[in-house]
Coordinates of N, CA and C in Angstrom, one line a residue:
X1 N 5.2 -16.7 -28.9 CA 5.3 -16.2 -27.6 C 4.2 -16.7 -26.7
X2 N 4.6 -17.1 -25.0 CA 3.4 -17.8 -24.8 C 2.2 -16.5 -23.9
X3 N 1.4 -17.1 -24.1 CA 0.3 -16.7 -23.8 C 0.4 -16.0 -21.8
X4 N 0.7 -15.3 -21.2 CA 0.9 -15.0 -19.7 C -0.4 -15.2 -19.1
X5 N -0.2 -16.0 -18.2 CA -1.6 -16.6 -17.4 C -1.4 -15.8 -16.2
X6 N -2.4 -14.9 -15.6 CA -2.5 -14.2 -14.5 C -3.7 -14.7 -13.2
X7 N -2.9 -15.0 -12.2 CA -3.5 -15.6 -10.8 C -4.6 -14.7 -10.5
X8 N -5.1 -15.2 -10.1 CA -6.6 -14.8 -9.6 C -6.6 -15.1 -7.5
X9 N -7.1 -13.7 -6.8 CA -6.5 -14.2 -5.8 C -7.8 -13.0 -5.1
X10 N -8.0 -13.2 -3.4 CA -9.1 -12.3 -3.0 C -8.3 -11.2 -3.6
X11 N -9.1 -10.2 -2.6 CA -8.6 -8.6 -2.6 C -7.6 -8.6 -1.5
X12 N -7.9 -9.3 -0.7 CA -7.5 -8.9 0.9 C -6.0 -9.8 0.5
X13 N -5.9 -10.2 -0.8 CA -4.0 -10.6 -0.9 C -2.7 -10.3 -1.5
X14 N -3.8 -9.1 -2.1 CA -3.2 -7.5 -2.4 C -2.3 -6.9 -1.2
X15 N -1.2 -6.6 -1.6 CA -0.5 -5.3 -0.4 C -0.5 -4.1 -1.0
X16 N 0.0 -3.0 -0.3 CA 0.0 -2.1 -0.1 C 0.3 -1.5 -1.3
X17 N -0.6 -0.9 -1.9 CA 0.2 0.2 -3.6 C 0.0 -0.8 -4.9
X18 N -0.6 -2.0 -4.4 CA -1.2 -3.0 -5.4 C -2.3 -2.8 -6.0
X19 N -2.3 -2.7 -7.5 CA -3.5 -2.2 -7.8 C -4.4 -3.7 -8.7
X20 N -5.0 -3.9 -9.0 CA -6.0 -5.4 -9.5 C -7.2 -5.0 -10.3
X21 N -7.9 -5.8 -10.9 CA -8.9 -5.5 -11.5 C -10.2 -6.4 -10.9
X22 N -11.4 -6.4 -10.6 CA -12.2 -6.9 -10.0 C -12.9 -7.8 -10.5
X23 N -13.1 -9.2 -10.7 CA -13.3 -10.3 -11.3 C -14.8 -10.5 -11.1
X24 N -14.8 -11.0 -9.7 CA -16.4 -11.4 -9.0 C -15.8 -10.8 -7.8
X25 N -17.5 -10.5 -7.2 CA -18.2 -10.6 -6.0 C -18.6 -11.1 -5.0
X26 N -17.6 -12.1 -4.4 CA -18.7 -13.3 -3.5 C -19.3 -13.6 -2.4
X27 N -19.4 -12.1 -2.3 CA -20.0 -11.5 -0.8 C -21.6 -11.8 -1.3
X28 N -22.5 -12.2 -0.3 CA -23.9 -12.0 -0.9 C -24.7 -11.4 0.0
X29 N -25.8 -10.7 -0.6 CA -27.3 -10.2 0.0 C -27.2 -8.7 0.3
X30 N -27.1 -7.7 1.4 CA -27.2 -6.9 1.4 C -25.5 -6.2 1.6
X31 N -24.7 -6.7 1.7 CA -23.1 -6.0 1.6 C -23.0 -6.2 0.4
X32 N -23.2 -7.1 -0.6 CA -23.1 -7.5 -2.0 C -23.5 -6.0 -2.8
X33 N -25.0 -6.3 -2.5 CA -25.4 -5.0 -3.3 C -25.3 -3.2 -3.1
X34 N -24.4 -3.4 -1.6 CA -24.0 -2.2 -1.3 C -22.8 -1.8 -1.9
X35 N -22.0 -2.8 -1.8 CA -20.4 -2.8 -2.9 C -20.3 -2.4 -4.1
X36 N -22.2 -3.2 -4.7 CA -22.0 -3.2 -6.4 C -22.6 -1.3 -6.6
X37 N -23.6 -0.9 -5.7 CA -24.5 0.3 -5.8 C -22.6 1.4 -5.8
X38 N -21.9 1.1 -4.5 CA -21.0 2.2 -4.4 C -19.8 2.4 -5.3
X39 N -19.7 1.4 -6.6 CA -19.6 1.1 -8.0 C -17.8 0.4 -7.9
X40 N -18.2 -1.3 -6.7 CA -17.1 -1.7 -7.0 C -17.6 -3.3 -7.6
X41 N -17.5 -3.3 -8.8 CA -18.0 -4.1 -9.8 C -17.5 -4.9 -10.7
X42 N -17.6 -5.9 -11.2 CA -16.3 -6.4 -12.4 C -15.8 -5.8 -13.1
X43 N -14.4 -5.9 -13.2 CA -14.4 -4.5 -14.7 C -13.2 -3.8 -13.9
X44 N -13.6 -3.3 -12.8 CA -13.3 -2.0 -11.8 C -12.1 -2.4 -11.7
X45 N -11.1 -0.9 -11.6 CA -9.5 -1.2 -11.2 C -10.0 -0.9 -10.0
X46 N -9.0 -1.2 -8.7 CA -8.6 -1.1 -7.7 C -7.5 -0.7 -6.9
X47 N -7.1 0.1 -6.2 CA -5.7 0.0 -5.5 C -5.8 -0.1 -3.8
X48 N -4.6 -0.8 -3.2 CA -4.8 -1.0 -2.2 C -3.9 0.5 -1.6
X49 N -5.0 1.1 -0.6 CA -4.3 2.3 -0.1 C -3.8 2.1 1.2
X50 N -4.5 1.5 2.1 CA -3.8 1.1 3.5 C -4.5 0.1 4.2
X51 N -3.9 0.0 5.0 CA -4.2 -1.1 6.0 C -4.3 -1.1 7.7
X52 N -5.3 -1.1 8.4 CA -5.0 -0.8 9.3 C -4.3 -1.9 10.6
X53 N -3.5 -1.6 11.1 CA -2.2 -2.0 12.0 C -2.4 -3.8 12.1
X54 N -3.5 -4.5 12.2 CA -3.5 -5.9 12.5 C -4.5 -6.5 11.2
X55 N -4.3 -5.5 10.4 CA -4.3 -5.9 8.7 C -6.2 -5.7 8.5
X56 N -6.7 -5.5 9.5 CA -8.5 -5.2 9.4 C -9.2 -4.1 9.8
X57 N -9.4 -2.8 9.6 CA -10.2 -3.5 8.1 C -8.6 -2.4 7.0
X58 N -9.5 -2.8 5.4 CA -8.7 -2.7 4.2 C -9.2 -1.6 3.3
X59 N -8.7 -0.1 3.2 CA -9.0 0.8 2.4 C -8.0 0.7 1.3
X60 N -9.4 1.0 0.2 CA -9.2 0.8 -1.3 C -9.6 1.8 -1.9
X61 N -9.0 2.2 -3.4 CA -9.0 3.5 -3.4 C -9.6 2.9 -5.3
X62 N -10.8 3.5 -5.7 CA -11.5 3.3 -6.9 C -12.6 4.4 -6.9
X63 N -12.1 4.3 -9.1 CA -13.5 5.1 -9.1 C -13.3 7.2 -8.2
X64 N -11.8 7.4 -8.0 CA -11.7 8.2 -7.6 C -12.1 8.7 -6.2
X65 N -12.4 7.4 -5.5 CA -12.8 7.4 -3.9 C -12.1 6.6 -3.2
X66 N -12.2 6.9 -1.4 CA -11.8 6.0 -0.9 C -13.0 4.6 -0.2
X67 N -12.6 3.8 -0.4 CA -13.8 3.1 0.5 C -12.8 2.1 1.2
X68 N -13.4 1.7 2.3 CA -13.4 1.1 3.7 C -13.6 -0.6 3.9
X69 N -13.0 -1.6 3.9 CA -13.6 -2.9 3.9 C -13.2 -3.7 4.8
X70 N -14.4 -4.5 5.6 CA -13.3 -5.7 6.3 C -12.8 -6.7 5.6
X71 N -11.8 -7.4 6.2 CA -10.9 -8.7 5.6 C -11.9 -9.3 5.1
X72 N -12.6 -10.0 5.7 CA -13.8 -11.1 5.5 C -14.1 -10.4 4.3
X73 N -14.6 -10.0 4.3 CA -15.4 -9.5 2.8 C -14.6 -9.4 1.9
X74 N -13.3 -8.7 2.0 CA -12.0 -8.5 0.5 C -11.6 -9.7 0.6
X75 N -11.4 -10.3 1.3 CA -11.5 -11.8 1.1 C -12.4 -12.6 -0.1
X76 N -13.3 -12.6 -0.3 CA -14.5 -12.9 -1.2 C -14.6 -12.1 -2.1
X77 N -14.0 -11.4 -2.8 CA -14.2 -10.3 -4.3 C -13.0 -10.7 -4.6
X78 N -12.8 -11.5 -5.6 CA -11.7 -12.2 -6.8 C -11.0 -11.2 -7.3
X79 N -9.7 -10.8 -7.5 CA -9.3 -10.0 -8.8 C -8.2 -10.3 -9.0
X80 N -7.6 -10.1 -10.3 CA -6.7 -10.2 -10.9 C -5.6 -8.8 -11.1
X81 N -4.2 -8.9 -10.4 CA -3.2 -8.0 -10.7 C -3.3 -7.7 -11.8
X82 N -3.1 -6.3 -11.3 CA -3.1 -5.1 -12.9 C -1.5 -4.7 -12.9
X83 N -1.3 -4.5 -13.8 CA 0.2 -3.7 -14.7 C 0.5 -2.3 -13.4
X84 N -0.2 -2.2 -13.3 CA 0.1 -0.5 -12.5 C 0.0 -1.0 -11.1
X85 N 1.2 -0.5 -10.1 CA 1.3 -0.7 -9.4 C 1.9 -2.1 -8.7
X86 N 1.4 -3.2 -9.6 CA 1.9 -4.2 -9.2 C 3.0 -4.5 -8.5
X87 N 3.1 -5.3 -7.3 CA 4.1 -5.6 -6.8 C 4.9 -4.6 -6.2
X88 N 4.4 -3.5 -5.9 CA 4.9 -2.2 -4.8 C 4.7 -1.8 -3.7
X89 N 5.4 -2.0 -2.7 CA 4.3 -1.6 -1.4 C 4.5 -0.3 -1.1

């Protein structure tokens, strides 16, 4: 059986009820280390909760919280689709 290779893509190309797991960070310096302190870190599932009307900014729901992001920035944090939720908007 072959081996399933999973795409690696920002955050911000997640839709709606998409959930991902968090690869890298590639935001740097002081949004970097606010991201990592409010504990969205490699490792970390993710889901995408909404979006506001002209797609900026992007609330994500982890860790049992909501947090708030612009494009630009979900843009630059890599993750890989998770099993749950995938592909639902």
């Amino acid at each position: 059986m072959k081996d399933q290779v999973q795409e690696t893509l920002g955050l911000s190309g997640l839709k709606n009820g998409e959930s991902a797991m968090v690869l890298r960070i590639g935001v740097e310096g002081r949004t970097k280390r606010r991201l990592v302190e409010m504990g969205l870190t490699p490792g970390t599932i993710i889901t995408i909760s909404k979006r506001a009307p002209l797609g900026d900014p992007i609330e994500i729901s982890l860790r049992g919280y909501e947090l708030t992001l612009r494009e630009e920035d979900a843009r630059q944090i890599q993750v890989v689709r998770s099993g749950k939720g995938a592909g639902r908007s």
